[in-house]
mmCIF file of C-alpha atoms in Angstrom:
data_model
loop_
_atom_site.group_PDB
_atom_site.id
_atom_site.type_symbol
_atom_site.label_atom_id
_atom_site.label_comp_id
_atom_site.label_asym_id
_atom_site.label_seq_id
_atom_site.Cartn_x
_atom_site.Cartn_y
_atom_site.Cartn_z
ATOM 1 C CA MET A 122 0.000 0.000 0.000
ATOM 2 C CA GLN A 123 2.895 2.330 0.795
ATOM 3 C CA GLU A 124 4.376 1.792 -2.664
ATOM 4 C CA VAL A 125 1.048 2.464 -4.393
ATOM 5 C CA CYS A 126 0.509 5.696 -2.480
ATOM 6 C CA GLY A 127 4.146 6.754 -2.687
ATOM 7 C CA ILE A 128 4.319 7.272 1.045
ATOM 8 C CA ASP A 129 6.881 5.723 3.347
ATOM 9 C CA TYR A 130 6.163 5.053 6.980
ATOM 10 C CA HIS A 131 9.172 4.775 9.264
ATOM 11 C CA THR A 132 9.427 4.426 13.015
ATOM 12 C CA SER A 133 12.266 5.595 15.140
ATOM 13 C CA SER A 134 13.713 3.417 17.860
ATOM 14 C CA GLN A 135 14.849 6.557 19.668
ATOM 15 C CA HIS A 136 12.869 7.452 22.767
ATOM 16 C CA LYS A 137 13.005 11.034 24.041
ATOM 17 C CA GLU A 138 14.457 9.817 27.350
ATOM 18 C CA SER A 139 17.497 8.388 25.529
ATOM 19 C CA SER A 140 18.403 11.514 23.532
ATOM 20 C CA GLU A 141 21.775 13.149 24.166
ATOM 21 C CA ALA A 142 20.144 16.405 25.248
ATOM 22 C CA ARG A 143 18.041 14.579 27.854
ATOM 23 C CA LYS A 144 21.057 12.639 29.126
ATOM 24 C CA GLU A 145 23.044 15.863 29.509
ATOM 25 C CA ARG A 146 20.153 17.538 31.329
ATOM 26 C CA ASP A 147 19.716 14.542 33.663
ATOM 27 C CA HIS A 148 23.468 14.544 34.365
ATOM 28 C CA LYS A 149 23.400 18.271 35.156
ATOM 29 C CA ASP A 150 20.329 17.851 37.398
ATOM 30 C CA LEU A 151 21.986 14.959 39.230
ATOM 31 C CA PHE A 152 25.018 17.094 40.078
ATOM 32 C CA THR A 153 22.740 19.946 41.192
ATOM 33 C CA VAL A 154 21.012 17.613 43.664
ATOM 34 C CA ILE A 155 24.316 16.118 44.830
ATOM 35 C CA SER A 156 25.853 19.551 45.463
ATOM 36 C CA PHE A 157 22.704 20.621 47.342
ATOM 37 C CA LEU A 158 22.843 17.545 49.582
ATOM 38 C CA GLN A 159 26.588 17.876 50.201
ATOM 39 C CA ASN A 160 25.993 21.280 51.770
ATOM 40 C CA ARG A 161 22.918 20.107 53.714
ATOM 41 C CA ASP A 162 23.323 16.555 54.950
ATOM 42 C CA PRO A 163 19.825 15.093 55.506
ATOM 43 C CA PHE A 164 21.341 12.178 57.434
ATOM 44 C CA ALA A 165 23.247 14.212 60.016
ATOM 45 C CA GLU A 166 23.460 12.848 63.543
ATOM 46 C CA ASP A 167 21.463 15.838 64.808
ATOM 47 C CA PRO A 168 18.169 14.399 66.172
ATOM 48 C CA SER A 169 16.243 17.669 65.799
ATOM 49 C CA LEU A 170 13.641 18.162 63.096
ATOM 50 C CA ARG A 171 14.888 20.728 60.587
ATOM 51 C CA ASN A 172 14.262 22.071 57.114
ATOM 52 C CA ILE A 173 17.231 20.955 55.009
ATOM 53 C CA GLU A 174 16.881 23.883 52.611
ATOM 54 C CA THR A 175 16.626 26.776 55.052
ATOM 55 C CA GLY A 176 18.365 25.179 58.040
ATOM 56 C CA VAL A 177 15.540 26.268 60.360
ATOM 57 C CA ILE A 178 15.230 23.963 63.376
ATOM 58 C CA ALA A 179 11.698 23.137 64.517
ATOM 59 C CA ASP A 180 10.378 24.201 67.904
ATOM 60 C CA GLY A 181 9.524 21.570 70.499
ATOM 61 C CA ASN A 182 5.791 21.859 69.761
ATOM 62 C CA VAL A 183 6.188 20.853 66.089
ATOM 63 C CA ASN A 184 4.945 17.291 65.719
ATOM 64 C CA VAL A 185 4.407 16.933 61.980
ATOM 65 C CA ASP A 186 6.916 14.077 61.947
ATOM 66 C CA LYS A 187 4.393 12.142 64.061
ATOM 67 C CA ALA A 188 1.398 13.031 61.847
ATOM 68 C CA LYS A 189 0.305 9.405 61.463
ATOM 69 C CA ASP A 190 0.150 8.920 65.245
ATOM 70 C CA VAL A 191 -1.672 12.235 65.690
ATOM 71 C CA GLY A 192 -4.210 11.236 63.027
ATOM 72 C CA SER A 193 -4.720 7.803 64.580
ATOM 73 C CA THR A 194 -5.410 9.415 67.953
ATOM 74 C CA ILE A 195 -8.007 11.719 66.393
ATOM 75 C CA VAL A 196 -9.699 8.795 64.606
ATOM 76 C CA GLN A 197 -9.836 6.813 67.870
ATOM 77 C CA GLU A 198 -11.509 9.751 69.612
ATOM 78 C CA MET A 199 -14.024 10.048 66.756
ATOM 79 C CA ALA A 200 -15.050 6.394 67.002
ATOM 80 C CA GLY A 201 -18.582 5.957 68.273
ATOM 81 C CA LYS A 202 -19.447 9.660 68.136
ATOM 82 C CA GLY A 203 -21.903 11.274 65.760
ATOM 83 C CA VAL A 204 -20.859 13.914 63.261
ATOM 84 C CA THR A 205 -22.289 16.677 65.407
ATOM 85 C CA GLY A 206 -20.854 15.192 68.589
ATOM 86 C CA PHE A 207 -17.208 15.615 67.641
ATOM 87 C CA SER A 208 -15.242 18.795 67.216
ATOM 88 C CA PHE A 209 -11.678 19.014 66.005
ATOM 89 C CA LYS A 210 -9.396 20.714 68.486
ATOM 90 C CA ARG A 211 -6.434 22.663 67.224
ATOM 91 C CA SER A 212 -4.344 21.412 70.138
ATOM 92 C CA GLN A 213 -4.746 17.815 68.928
ATOM 93 C CA GLN A 214 -3.770 18.486 65.304
ATOM 94 C CA ALA A 215 -0.332 18.048 63.790
ATOM 95 C CA THR A 216 1.698 21.240 64.020
ATOM 96 C CA THR A 217 3.955 22.103 61.086
ATOM 97 C CA MET A 218 7.070 24.246 61.143
ATOM 98 C CA ASN A 219 5.212 26.934 59.228
ATOM 99 C CA ALA A 220 2.091 26.897 61.410
ATOM 100 C CA LYS A 221 3.404 29.377 63.943
ATOM 101 C CA THR A 222 3.806 32.941 62.701
ATOM 102 C CA ALA A 223 4.493 34.449 66.090
ATOM 103 C CA VAL A 224 7.657 35.395 67.918
ATOM 104 C CA LYS A 225 8.207 35.932 71.633
ATOM 105 C CA VAL A 226 9.563 39.319 72.678
ATOM 106 C CA ASP A 227 10.102 39.842 76.405
ATOM 107 C CA GLY A 228 7.750 36.935 77.126
ATOM 108 C CA ASP A 229 4.938 38.338 74.966
ATOM 109 C CA SER A 230 3.835 36.445 71.862
ATOM 110 C CA ILE A 231 3.586 38.747 68.831
ATOM 111 C CA GLU A 232 1.898 37.640 65.594
ATOM 112 C CA VAL A 233 3.959 38.281 62.466
ATOM 113 C CA ASP A 234 2.197 38.974 59.175
ATOM 114 C CA PRO A 235 4.689 37.960 56.434
ATOM 115 C CA GLN A 236 3.122 40.351 53.909
ATOM 116 C CA LEU A 237 3.382 43.308 56.294
ATOM 117 C CA LEU A 238 6.935 42.341 57.242
ATOM 118 C CA PHE A 239 7.887 42.238 53.550
ATOM 119 C CA GLN A 240 6.381 45.684 52.936
ATOM 120 C CA ARG A 241 8.187 47.175 55.928
ATOM 121 C CA LEU A 242 11.516 45.661 54.931
ATOM 122 C CA LEU A 243 11.084 46.999 51.408
ATOM 123 C CA LEU A 244 10.365 50.498 52.736
ATOM 124 C CA ALA A 245 13.270 50.305 55.163
ATOM 125 C CA SER A 246 15.626 49.348 52.336
ATOM 126 C CA ASN A 247 14.847 52.518 50.345
ATOM 127 C CA GLY A 248 18.077 54.436 49.927
ATOM 128 C CA MET A 249 20.190 51.519 51.171
ATOM 129 C CA TYR A 250 20.363 49.742 47.823
ATOM 130 C CA ASP A 251 20.687 51.367 44.423
ATOM 131 C CA ASP A 252 19.664 48.158 42.710
ATOM 132 C CA LYS A 253 16.413 46.710 44.112
ATOM 133 C CA ALA A 254 17.253 43.384 42.434
ATOM 134 C CA GLU A 255 19.931 42.953 45.115
ATOM 135 C CA ILE A 256 17.187 42.717 47.753
ATOM 136 C CA PHE A 257 15.344 39.987 45.860
ATOM 137 C CA ARG A 258 18.346 37.698 45.342
ATOM 138 C CA TYR A 259 17.229 35.562 48.258
ATOM 139 C CA GLU A 260 13.955 33.832 49.033
ATOM 140 C CA LEU A 261 11.894 35.989 51.363
ATOM 141 C CA CYS A 262 9.066 33.551 51.987
ATOM 142 C CA SER A 263 8.717 29.776 51.855
ATOM 143 C CA HIS A 264 5.465 30.110 49.910
ATOM 144 C CA PRO A 265 4.125 32.852 47.592
ATOM 145 C CA SER A 266 1.690 35.140 49.411
ATOM 146 C CA SER A 267 -0.350 35.527 46.229
ATOM 147 C CA LEU A 268 -1.245 31.806 46.395
ATOM 148 C CA PHE A 269 -1.529 31.288 50.181
ATOM 149 C CA ASP A 270 -3.285 33.293 52.894
ATOM 150 C CA THR A 271 -1.745 34.200 56.254
ATOM 151 C CA SER A 272 -2.987 30.971 57.848
ATOM 152 C CA GLY A 273 -0.971 28.962 55.304
ATOM 153 C CA LEU A 274 -4.002 27.640 53.430
ATOM 154 C CA MET A 275 -4.129 27.879 49.657
ATOM 155 C CA ARG A 276 -6.315 30.733 48.414
ATOM 156 C CA ALA A 277 -9.491 29.773 46.531
ATOM 157 C CA SER A 278 -9.348 30.339 42.791
ATOM 158 C CA LYS A 279 -11.753 32.969 41.520
ATOM 159 C CA SER A 280 -11.591 31.598 37.982
ATOM 160 C CA LEU A 281 -11.935 27.894 38.851
ATOM 161 C CA PRO A 282 -15.516 27.488 37.514
ATOM 162 C CA SER A 283 -14.511 28.990 34.171
ATOM 163 C CA LEU A 284 -11.456 26.732 33.993
ATOM 164 C CA MET A 285 -13.476 23.610 34.815
ATOM 165 C CA GLN A 286 -15.599 23.977 31.691
ATOM 166 C CA TYR A 287 -12.446 23.380 29.629
ATOM 167 C CA GLY A 288 -11.176 20.527 31.814
ATOM 168 C CA GLY A 289 -14.037 18.211 30.872
#
């Protein structure tokens, strides 16, 4: 049929994962990860819970590493109770490293709004730096404030219903 139509059909045994460009990219990515982990050993003897990227060490009240146990305890307390008879208590939930946005100053706990802190730092830097790009060389927040609210929950999309009509 191919001869009659004058069309040739050929297949390539080359998969995109085996191309030279992909191999070079994978090699480069591997060395990026290795260099990152050499500077921040995730298997250090330090028993404290810490963020390997930022180096921040978790407070004693952070228990996200025991999330399965915390969840099991909550489920056990829910057993035998009606939906209206159980209320989730914040004190029983898993606490993440990012959950607390307060600092203690002279024994008083002060809430820190990351957005307000960013704005104040930006204003305070006026006149200190000629090039504003110098200020933004480093990550200022672990999550973008345009996507997450101050409680750490993802903001609801205003255009989600219009996007869903295209998603099928």
